[in-house]
Short mmCIF file of C-alpha atoms (C1' of nucleotides) in Angstrom, two decimals:
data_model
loop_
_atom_site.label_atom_id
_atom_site.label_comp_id
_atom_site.label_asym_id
_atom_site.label_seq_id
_atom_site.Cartn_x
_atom_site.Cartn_y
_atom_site.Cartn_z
CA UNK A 1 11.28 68.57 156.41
CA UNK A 2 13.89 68.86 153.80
CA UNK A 3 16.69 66.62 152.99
CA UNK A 4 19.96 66.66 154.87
CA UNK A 5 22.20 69.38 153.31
CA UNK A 6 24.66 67.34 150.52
CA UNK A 7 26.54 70.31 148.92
CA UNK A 8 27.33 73.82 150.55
CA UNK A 9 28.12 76.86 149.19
CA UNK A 10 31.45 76.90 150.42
CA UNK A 11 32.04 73.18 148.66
CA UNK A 12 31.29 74.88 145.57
CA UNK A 13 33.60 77.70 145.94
CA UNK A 14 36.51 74.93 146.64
CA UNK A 15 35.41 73.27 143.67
CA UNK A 16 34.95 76.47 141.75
CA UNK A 17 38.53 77.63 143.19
CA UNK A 18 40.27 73.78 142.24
CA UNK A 19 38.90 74.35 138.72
CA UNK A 20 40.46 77.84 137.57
CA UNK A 21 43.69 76.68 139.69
CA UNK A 22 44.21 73.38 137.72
CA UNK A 23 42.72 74.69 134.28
CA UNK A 24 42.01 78.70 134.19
CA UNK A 25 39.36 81.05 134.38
CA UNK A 26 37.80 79.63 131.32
CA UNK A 27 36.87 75.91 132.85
CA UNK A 28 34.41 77.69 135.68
CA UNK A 29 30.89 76.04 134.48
CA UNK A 30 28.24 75.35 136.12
CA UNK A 31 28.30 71.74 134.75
CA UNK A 32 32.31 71.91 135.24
CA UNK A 33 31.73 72.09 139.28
CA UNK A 34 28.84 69.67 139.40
CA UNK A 35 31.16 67.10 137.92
CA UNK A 36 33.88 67.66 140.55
CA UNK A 37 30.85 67.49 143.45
CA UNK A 38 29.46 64.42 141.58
CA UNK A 39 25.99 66.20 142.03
CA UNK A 40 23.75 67.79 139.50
CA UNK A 41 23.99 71.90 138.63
CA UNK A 42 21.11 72.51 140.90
CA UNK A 43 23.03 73.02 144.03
CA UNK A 44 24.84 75.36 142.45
CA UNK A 45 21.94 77.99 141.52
CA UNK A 46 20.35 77.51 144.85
CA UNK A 47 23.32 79.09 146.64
CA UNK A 48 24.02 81.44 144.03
CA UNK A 49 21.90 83.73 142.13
CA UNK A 50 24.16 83.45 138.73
CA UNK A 51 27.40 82.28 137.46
CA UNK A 52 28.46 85.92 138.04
CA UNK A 53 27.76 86.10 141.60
CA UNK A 54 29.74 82.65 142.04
CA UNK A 55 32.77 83.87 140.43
CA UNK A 56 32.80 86.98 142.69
CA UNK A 57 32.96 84.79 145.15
CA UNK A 58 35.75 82.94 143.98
CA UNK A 59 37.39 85.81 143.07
CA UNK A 60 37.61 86.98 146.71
CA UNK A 61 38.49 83.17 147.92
CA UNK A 62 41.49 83.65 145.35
CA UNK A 63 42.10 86.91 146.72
CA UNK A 64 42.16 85.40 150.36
CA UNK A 65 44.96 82.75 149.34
CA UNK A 66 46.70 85.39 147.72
CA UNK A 67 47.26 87.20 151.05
CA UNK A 68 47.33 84.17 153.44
CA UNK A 69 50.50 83.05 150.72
CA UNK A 70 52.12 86.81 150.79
CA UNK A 71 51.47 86.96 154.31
CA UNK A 72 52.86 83.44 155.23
CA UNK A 73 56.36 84.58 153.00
CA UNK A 74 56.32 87.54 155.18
CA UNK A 75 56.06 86.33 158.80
CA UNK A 76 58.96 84.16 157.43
CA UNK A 77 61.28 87.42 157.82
CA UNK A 78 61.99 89.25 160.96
CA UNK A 79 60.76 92.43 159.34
CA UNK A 80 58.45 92.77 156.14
CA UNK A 81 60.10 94.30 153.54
CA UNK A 82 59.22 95.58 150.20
CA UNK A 83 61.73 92.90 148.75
CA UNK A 84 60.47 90.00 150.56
CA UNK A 85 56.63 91.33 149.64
CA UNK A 86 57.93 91.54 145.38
CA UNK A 87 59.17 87.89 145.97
CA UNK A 88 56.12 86.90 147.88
CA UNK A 89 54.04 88.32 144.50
CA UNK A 90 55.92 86.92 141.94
CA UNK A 91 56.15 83.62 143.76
CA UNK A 92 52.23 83.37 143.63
CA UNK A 93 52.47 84.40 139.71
CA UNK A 94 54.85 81.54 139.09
CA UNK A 95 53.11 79.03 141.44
CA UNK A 96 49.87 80.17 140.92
CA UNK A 97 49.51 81.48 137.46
CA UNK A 98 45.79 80.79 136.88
CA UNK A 99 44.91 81.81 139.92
CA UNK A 100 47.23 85.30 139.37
CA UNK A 101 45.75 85.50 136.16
CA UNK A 102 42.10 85.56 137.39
CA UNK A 103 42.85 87.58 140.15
CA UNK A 104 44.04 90.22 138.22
CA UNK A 105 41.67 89.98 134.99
CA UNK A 106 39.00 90.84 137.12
CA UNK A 107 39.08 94.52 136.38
CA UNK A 108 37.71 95.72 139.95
CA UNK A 109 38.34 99.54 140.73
CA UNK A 110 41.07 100.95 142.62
CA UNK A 111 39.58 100.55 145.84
CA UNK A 112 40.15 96.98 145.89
CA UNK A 113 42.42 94.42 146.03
CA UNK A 114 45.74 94.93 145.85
CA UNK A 115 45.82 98.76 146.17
CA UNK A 116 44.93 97.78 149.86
CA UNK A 117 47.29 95.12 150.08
CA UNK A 118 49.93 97.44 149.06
CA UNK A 119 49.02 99.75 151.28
CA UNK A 120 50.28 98.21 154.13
CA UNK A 121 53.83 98.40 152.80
CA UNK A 122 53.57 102.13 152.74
CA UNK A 123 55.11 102.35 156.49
CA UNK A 124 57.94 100.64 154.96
CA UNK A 125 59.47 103.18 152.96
CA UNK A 126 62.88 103.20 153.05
CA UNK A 127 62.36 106.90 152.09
CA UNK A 128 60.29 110.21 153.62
CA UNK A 129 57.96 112.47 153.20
CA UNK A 130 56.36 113.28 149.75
CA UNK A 131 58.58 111.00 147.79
CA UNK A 132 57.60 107.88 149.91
CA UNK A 133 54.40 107.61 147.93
CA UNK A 134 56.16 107.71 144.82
CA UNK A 135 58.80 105.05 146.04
CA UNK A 136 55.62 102.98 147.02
CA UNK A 137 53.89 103.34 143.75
CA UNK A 138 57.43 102.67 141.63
CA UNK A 139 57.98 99.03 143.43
CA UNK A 140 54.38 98.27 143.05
CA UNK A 141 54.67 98.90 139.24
CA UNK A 142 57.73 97.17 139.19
CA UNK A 143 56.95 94.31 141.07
CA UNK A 144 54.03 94.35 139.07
CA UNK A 145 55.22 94.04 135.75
CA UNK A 146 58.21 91.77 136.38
CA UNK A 147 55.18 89.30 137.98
CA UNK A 148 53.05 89.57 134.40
CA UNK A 149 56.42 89.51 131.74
CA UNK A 150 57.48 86.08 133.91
CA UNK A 151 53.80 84.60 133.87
CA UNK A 152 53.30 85.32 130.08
CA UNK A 153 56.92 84.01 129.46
CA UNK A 154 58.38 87.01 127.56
CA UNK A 155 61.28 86.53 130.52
CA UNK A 156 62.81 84.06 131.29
CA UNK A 157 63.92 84.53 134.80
CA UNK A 158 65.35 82.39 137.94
CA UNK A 159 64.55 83.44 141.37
CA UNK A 160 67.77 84.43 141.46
CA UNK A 161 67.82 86.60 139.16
CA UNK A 162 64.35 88.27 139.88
CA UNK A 163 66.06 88.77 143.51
CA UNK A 164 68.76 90.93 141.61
CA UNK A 165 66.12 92.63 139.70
CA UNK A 166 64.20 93.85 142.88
CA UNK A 167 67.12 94.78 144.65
CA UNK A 168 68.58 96.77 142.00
CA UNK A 169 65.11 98.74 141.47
CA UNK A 170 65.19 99.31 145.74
CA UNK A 171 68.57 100.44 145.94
CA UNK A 172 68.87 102.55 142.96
CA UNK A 173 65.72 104.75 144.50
CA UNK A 174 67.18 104.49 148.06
CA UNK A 175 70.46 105.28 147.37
CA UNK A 176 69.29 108.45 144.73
CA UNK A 177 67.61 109.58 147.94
CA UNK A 178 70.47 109.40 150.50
CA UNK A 179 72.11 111.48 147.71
CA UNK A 180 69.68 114.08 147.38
CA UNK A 181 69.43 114.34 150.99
CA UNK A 182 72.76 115.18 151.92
CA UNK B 1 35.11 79.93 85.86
CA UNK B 2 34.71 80.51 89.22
CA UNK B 3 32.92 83.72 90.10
CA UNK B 4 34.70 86.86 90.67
CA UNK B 5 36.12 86.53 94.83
CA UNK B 6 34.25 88.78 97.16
CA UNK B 7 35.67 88.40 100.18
CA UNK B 8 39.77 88.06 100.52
CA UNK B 9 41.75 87.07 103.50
CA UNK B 10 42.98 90.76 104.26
CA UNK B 11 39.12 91.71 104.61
CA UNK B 12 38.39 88.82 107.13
CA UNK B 13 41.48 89.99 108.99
CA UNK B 14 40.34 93.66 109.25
CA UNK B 15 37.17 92.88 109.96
CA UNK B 16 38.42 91.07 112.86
CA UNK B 17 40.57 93.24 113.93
CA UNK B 18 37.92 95.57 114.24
CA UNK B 19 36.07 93.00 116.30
CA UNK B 20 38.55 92.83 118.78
CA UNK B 21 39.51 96.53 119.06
CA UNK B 22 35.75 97.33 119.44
CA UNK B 23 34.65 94.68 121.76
CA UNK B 24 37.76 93.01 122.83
CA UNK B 25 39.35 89.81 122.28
CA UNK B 26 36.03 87.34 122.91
CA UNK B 27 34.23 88.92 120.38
CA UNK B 28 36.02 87.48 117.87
CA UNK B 29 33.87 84.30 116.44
CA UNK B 30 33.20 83.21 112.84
CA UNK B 31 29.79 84.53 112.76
CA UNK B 32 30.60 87.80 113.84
CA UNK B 33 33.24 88.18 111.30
CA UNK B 34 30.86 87.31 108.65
CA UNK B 35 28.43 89.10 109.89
CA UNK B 36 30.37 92.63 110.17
CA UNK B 37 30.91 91.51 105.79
CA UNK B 38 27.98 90.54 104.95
CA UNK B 39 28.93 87.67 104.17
CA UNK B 40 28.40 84.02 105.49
CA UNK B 41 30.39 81.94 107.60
CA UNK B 42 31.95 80.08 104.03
CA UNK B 43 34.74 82.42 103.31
CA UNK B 44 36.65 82.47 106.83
CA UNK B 45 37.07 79.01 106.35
CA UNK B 46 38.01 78.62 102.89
CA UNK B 47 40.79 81.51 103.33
CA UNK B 48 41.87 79.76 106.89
CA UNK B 49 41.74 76.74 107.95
CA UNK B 50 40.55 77.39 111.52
CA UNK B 51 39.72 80.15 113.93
CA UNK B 52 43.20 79.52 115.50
CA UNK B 53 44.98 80.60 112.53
CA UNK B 54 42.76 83.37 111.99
CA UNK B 55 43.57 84.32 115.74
CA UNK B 56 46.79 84.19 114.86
CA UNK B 57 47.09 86.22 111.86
CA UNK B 58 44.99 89.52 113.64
CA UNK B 59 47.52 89.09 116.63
CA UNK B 60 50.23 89.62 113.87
CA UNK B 61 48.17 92.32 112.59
CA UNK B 62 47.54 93.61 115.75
CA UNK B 63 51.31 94.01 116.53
CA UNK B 64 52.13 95.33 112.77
CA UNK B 65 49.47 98.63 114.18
CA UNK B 66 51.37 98.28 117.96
CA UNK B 67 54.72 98.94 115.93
CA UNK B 68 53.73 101.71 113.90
CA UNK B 69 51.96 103.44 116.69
CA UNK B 70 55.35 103.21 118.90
CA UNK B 71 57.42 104.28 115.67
CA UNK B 72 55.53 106.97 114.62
CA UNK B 73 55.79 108.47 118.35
CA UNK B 74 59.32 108.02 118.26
CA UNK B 75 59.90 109.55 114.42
CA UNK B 76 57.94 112.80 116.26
CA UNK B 77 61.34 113.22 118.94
CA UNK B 78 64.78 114.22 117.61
CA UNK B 79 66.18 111.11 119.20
CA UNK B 80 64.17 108.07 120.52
CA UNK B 81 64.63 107.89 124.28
CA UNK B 82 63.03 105.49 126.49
CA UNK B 83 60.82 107.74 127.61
CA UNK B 84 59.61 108.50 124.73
CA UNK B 85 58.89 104.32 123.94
CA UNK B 86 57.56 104.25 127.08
CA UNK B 87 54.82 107.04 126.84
CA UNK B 88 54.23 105.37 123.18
CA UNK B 89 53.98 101.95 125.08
CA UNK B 90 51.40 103.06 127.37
CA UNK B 91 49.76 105.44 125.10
CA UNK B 92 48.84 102.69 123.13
CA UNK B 93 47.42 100.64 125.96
CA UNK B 94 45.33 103.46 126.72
CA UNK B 95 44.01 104.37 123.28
CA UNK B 96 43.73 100.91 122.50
CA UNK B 97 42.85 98.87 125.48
CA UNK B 98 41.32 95.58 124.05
CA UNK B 99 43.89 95.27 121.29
CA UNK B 100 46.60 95.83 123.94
CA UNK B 101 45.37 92.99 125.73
CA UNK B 102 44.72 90.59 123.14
CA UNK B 103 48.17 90.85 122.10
CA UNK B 104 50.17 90.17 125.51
CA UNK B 105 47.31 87.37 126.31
CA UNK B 106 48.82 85.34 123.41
CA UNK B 107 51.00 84.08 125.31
CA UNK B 108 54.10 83.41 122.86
CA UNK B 109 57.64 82.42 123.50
CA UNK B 110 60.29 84.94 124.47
CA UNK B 111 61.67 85.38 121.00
CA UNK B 112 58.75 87.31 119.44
CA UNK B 113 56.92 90.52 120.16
CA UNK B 114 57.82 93.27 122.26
CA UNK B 115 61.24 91.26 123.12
CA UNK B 116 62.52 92.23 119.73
CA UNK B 117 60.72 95.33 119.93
CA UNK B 118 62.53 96.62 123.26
CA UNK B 119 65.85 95.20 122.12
CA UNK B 120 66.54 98.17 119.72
CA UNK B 121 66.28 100.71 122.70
CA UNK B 122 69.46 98.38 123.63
CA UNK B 123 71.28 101.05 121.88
CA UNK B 124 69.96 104.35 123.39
CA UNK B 125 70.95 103.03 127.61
CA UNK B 126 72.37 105.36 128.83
CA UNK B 127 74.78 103.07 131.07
CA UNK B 128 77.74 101.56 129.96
CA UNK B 129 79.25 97.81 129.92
CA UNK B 130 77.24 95.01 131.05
CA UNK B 131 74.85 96.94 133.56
CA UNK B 132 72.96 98.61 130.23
CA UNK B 133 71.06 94.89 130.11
CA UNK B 134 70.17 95.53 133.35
CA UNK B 135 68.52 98.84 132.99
CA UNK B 136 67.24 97.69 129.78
CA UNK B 137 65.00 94.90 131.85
CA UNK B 138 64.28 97.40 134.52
CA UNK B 139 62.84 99.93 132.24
CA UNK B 140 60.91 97.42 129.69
CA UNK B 141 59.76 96.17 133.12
CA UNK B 142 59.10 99.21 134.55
CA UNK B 143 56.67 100.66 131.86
CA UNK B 144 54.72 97.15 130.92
CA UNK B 145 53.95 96.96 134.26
CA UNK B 146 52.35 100.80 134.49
CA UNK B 147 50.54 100.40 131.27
CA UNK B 148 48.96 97.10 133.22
CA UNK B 149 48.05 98.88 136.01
CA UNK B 150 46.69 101.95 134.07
CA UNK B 151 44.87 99.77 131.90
CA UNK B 152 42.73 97.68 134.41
CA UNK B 153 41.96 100.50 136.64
CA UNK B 154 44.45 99.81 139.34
CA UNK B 155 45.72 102.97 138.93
CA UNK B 156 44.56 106.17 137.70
CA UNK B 157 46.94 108.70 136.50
CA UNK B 158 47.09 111.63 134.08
CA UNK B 159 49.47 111.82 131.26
CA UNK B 160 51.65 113.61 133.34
CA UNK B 161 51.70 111.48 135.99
CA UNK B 162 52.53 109.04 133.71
CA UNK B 163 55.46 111.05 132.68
CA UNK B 164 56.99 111.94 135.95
CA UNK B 165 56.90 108.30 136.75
CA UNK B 166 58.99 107.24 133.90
CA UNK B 167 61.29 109.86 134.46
CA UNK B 168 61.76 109.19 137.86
CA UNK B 169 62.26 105.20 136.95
CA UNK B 170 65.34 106.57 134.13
CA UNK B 171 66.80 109.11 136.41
CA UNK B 172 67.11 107.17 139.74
CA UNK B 173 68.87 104.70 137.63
CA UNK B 174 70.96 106.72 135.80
CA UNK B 175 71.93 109.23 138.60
CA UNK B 176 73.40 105.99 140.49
CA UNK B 177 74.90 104.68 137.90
CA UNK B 178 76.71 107.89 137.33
CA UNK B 179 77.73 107.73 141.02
CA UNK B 180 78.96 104.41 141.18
CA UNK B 181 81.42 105.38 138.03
CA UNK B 182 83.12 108.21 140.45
"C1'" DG C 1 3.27 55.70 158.81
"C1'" DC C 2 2.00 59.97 156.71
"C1'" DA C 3 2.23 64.53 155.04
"C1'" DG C 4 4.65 68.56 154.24
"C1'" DT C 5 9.01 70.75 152.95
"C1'" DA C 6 13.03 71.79 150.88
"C1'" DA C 7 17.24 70.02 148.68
"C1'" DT C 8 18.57 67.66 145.11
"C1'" DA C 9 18.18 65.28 140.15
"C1'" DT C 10 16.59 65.02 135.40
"C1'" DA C 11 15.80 67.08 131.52
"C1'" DA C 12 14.82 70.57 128.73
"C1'" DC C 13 15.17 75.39 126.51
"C1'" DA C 14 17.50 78.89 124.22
"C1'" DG C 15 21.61 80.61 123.12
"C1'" DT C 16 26.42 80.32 121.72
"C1'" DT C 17 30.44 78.28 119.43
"C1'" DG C 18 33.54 75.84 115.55
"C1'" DT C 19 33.06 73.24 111.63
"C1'" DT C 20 31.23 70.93 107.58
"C1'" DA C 21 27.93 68.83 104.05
"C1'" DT C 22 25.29 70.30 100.59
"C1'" DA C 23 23.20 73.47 97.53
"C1'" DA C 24 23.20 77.55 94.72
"C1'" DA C 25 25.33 80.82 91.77
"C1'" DA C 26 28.56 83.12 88.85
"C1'" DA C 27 32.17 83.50 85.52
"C1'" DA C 28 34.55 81.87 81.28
"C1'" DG C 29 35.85 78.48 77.63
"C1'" DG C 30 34.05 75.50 74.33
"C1'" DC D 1 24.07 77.84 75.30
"C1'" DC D 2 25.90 74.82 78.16
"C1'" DT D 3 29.28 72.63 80.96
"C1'" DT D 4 32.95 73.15 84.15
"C1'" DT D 5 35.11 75.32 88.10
"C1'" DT D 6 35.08 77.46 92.38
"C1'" DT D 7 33.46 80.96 95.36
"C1'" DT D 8 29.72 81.78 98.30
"C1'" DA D 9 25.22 80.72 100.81
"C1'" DT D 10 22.14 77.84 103.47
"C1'" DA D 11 21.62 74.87 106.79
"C1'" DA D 12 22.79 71.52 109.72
"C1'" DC D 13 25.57 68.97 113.44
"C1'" DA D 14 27.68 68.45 117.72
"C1'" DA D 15 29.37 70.46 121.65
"C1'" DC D 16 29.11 73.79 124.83
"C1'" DT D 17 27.02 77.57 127.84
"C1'" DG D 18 23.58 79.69 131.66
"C1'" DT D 19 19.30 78.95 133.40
"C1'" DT D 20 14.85 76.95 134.70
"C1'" DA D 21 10.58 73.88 134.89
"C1'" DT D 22 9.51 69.72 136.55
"C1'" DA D 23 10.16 65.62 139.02
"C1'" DT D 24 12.15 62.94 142.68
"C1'" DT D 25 13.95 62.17 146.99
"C1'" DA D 26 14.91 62.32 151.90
"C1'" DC D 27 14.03 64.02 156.14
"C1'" DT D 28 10.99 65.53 160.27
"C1'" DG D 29 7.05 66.85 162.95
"C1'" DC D 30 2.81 64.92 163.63
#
DNA sequence: GCAGTAATATAACAGTTGTTATAAAAAAGG
DNA sequence: CCTTTTTTATAACAACTGTTATATTACTGC
């Protein structure tokens, strides 16, 4: 019978994950997670078939902590709303910029991700019909882009002032609806 | 007498530029650069002294092609507008994906690049007073964040799509500005 | 206690990278 | 023609990567 079991797959995901938190997607070795499980790379083919099929799994343990913290921001508020979910995302950014970063350099299609994450947020509209969609897809891009101009520090921004910004891009579609409604 | 030079800085830099718009920003290595010359390794590092600074001069380059590609979209309209940076913004992204990337992963400070680039649009807002900063930021924000999304698949939309969306983004802004002033 | 089994460890292979030491070659002045 | 100067070429070094062949180890049923 075989030795007792030392090092699991899920230990080297949580090493994997530590590794591109503290020091970006670029420090994920196979001799880079060894080191942190003080064990040889072995243990690390014999759960996975590749490097590739390890970071696909970290990707998706990223992804998880991505939506527990989003989620966790949101139970916070006695109703989600597409505010507190843009704060929720650009917290992670700022907190979490390695991890943001791999998350979304991982070019997976649209299915994925945060198209369904989004999704959820469509019942929130503020707005009806055919333009809700369009409201939807306008924060997402918004929220979106503010998230990558912070990380990459081409702005400069408190949370104050990225409050303001999200705001202002809600009302000024909400209230150009109630206008065009009436 | 030294022999007649054969390979000059501006060549290395092309040639890497070409590297990195053909096979994106990791393809970019010593060898390869020599290789795509004909040349050996020598000459990258006797006209720089590193990859870094090599690095550093295609990103300039990079940006000197990002510029003319957004001005000579703009010299095409009677006035620029921000749609019409915007469409050039993400038009680039598209045509262009790898070079578009390599130049907002270099992560620099807030006072180069596209900061200086946006700021001349300062003049065409079409709000007054000290809200014109405001839609400024929520437009440059607006459109880096679709040509993101459109880049790495997230979303898929045509050129008009595109369009409306940026449309949409300047009018809801500027039709509630325009109510506020009454 | 021994043998079989499977999980580790060691170490190597082949590839990549940046960088540099050394050699070759080419141009021009003497 | 030959020496000097400097660009280029060859080749190597050291560090890294994914991956794998081979050994070692520890456990368990017998």
């Amino acid at each position: 019978m075989p030795p007792k079991i030392k090092v699991q797959a899920s230990d080297i995901v949580e090493a994997a994950l530590a590794l591109v938190r503290e020091q970006g997607a670029e420090a994920l070795s196979a001799r880079a997670v060894a080191a942190r499980l003080s064990c040889s790379t072995q243990p690390v083919f014999s759960n996975f078939p590749n490097m590739d099929a390890l970071k696909e799994a970290v990707v998706s343990a990223v992804y998880a902590r991505f939506q527990e913290a989003v989620q966790a921001e949101l139970s916070r508020k006695a109703m989600p709303s597409y505010k507190a979910y843009g704060m929720a995302y650009i917290e992670f950014a700022k907190e979490e910029p390695h991890w943001f970063r791999f998350l979304f350099a991982s070019a997976r299609s649209s299915q994925e991700s945060d198209v369904n994450h989004w999704s959820q947020m469509l019942l929130m509209t503020p707005v009806n019909g055919e333009r809700a969609e369009q409201f939807h897809a306008a924060m997402w891009i918004f929220v979106h882009g503010l998230a990558d101009l912070v990380l990459s520090g081409r702005l400069e921004l408190t949370r104050e002032e990225i409050s303001a910004l999200i705001t202002d891009q809600y009302t000024h579609w909400y209230y150009t609806e109630k206008e065009d409604a009436t």
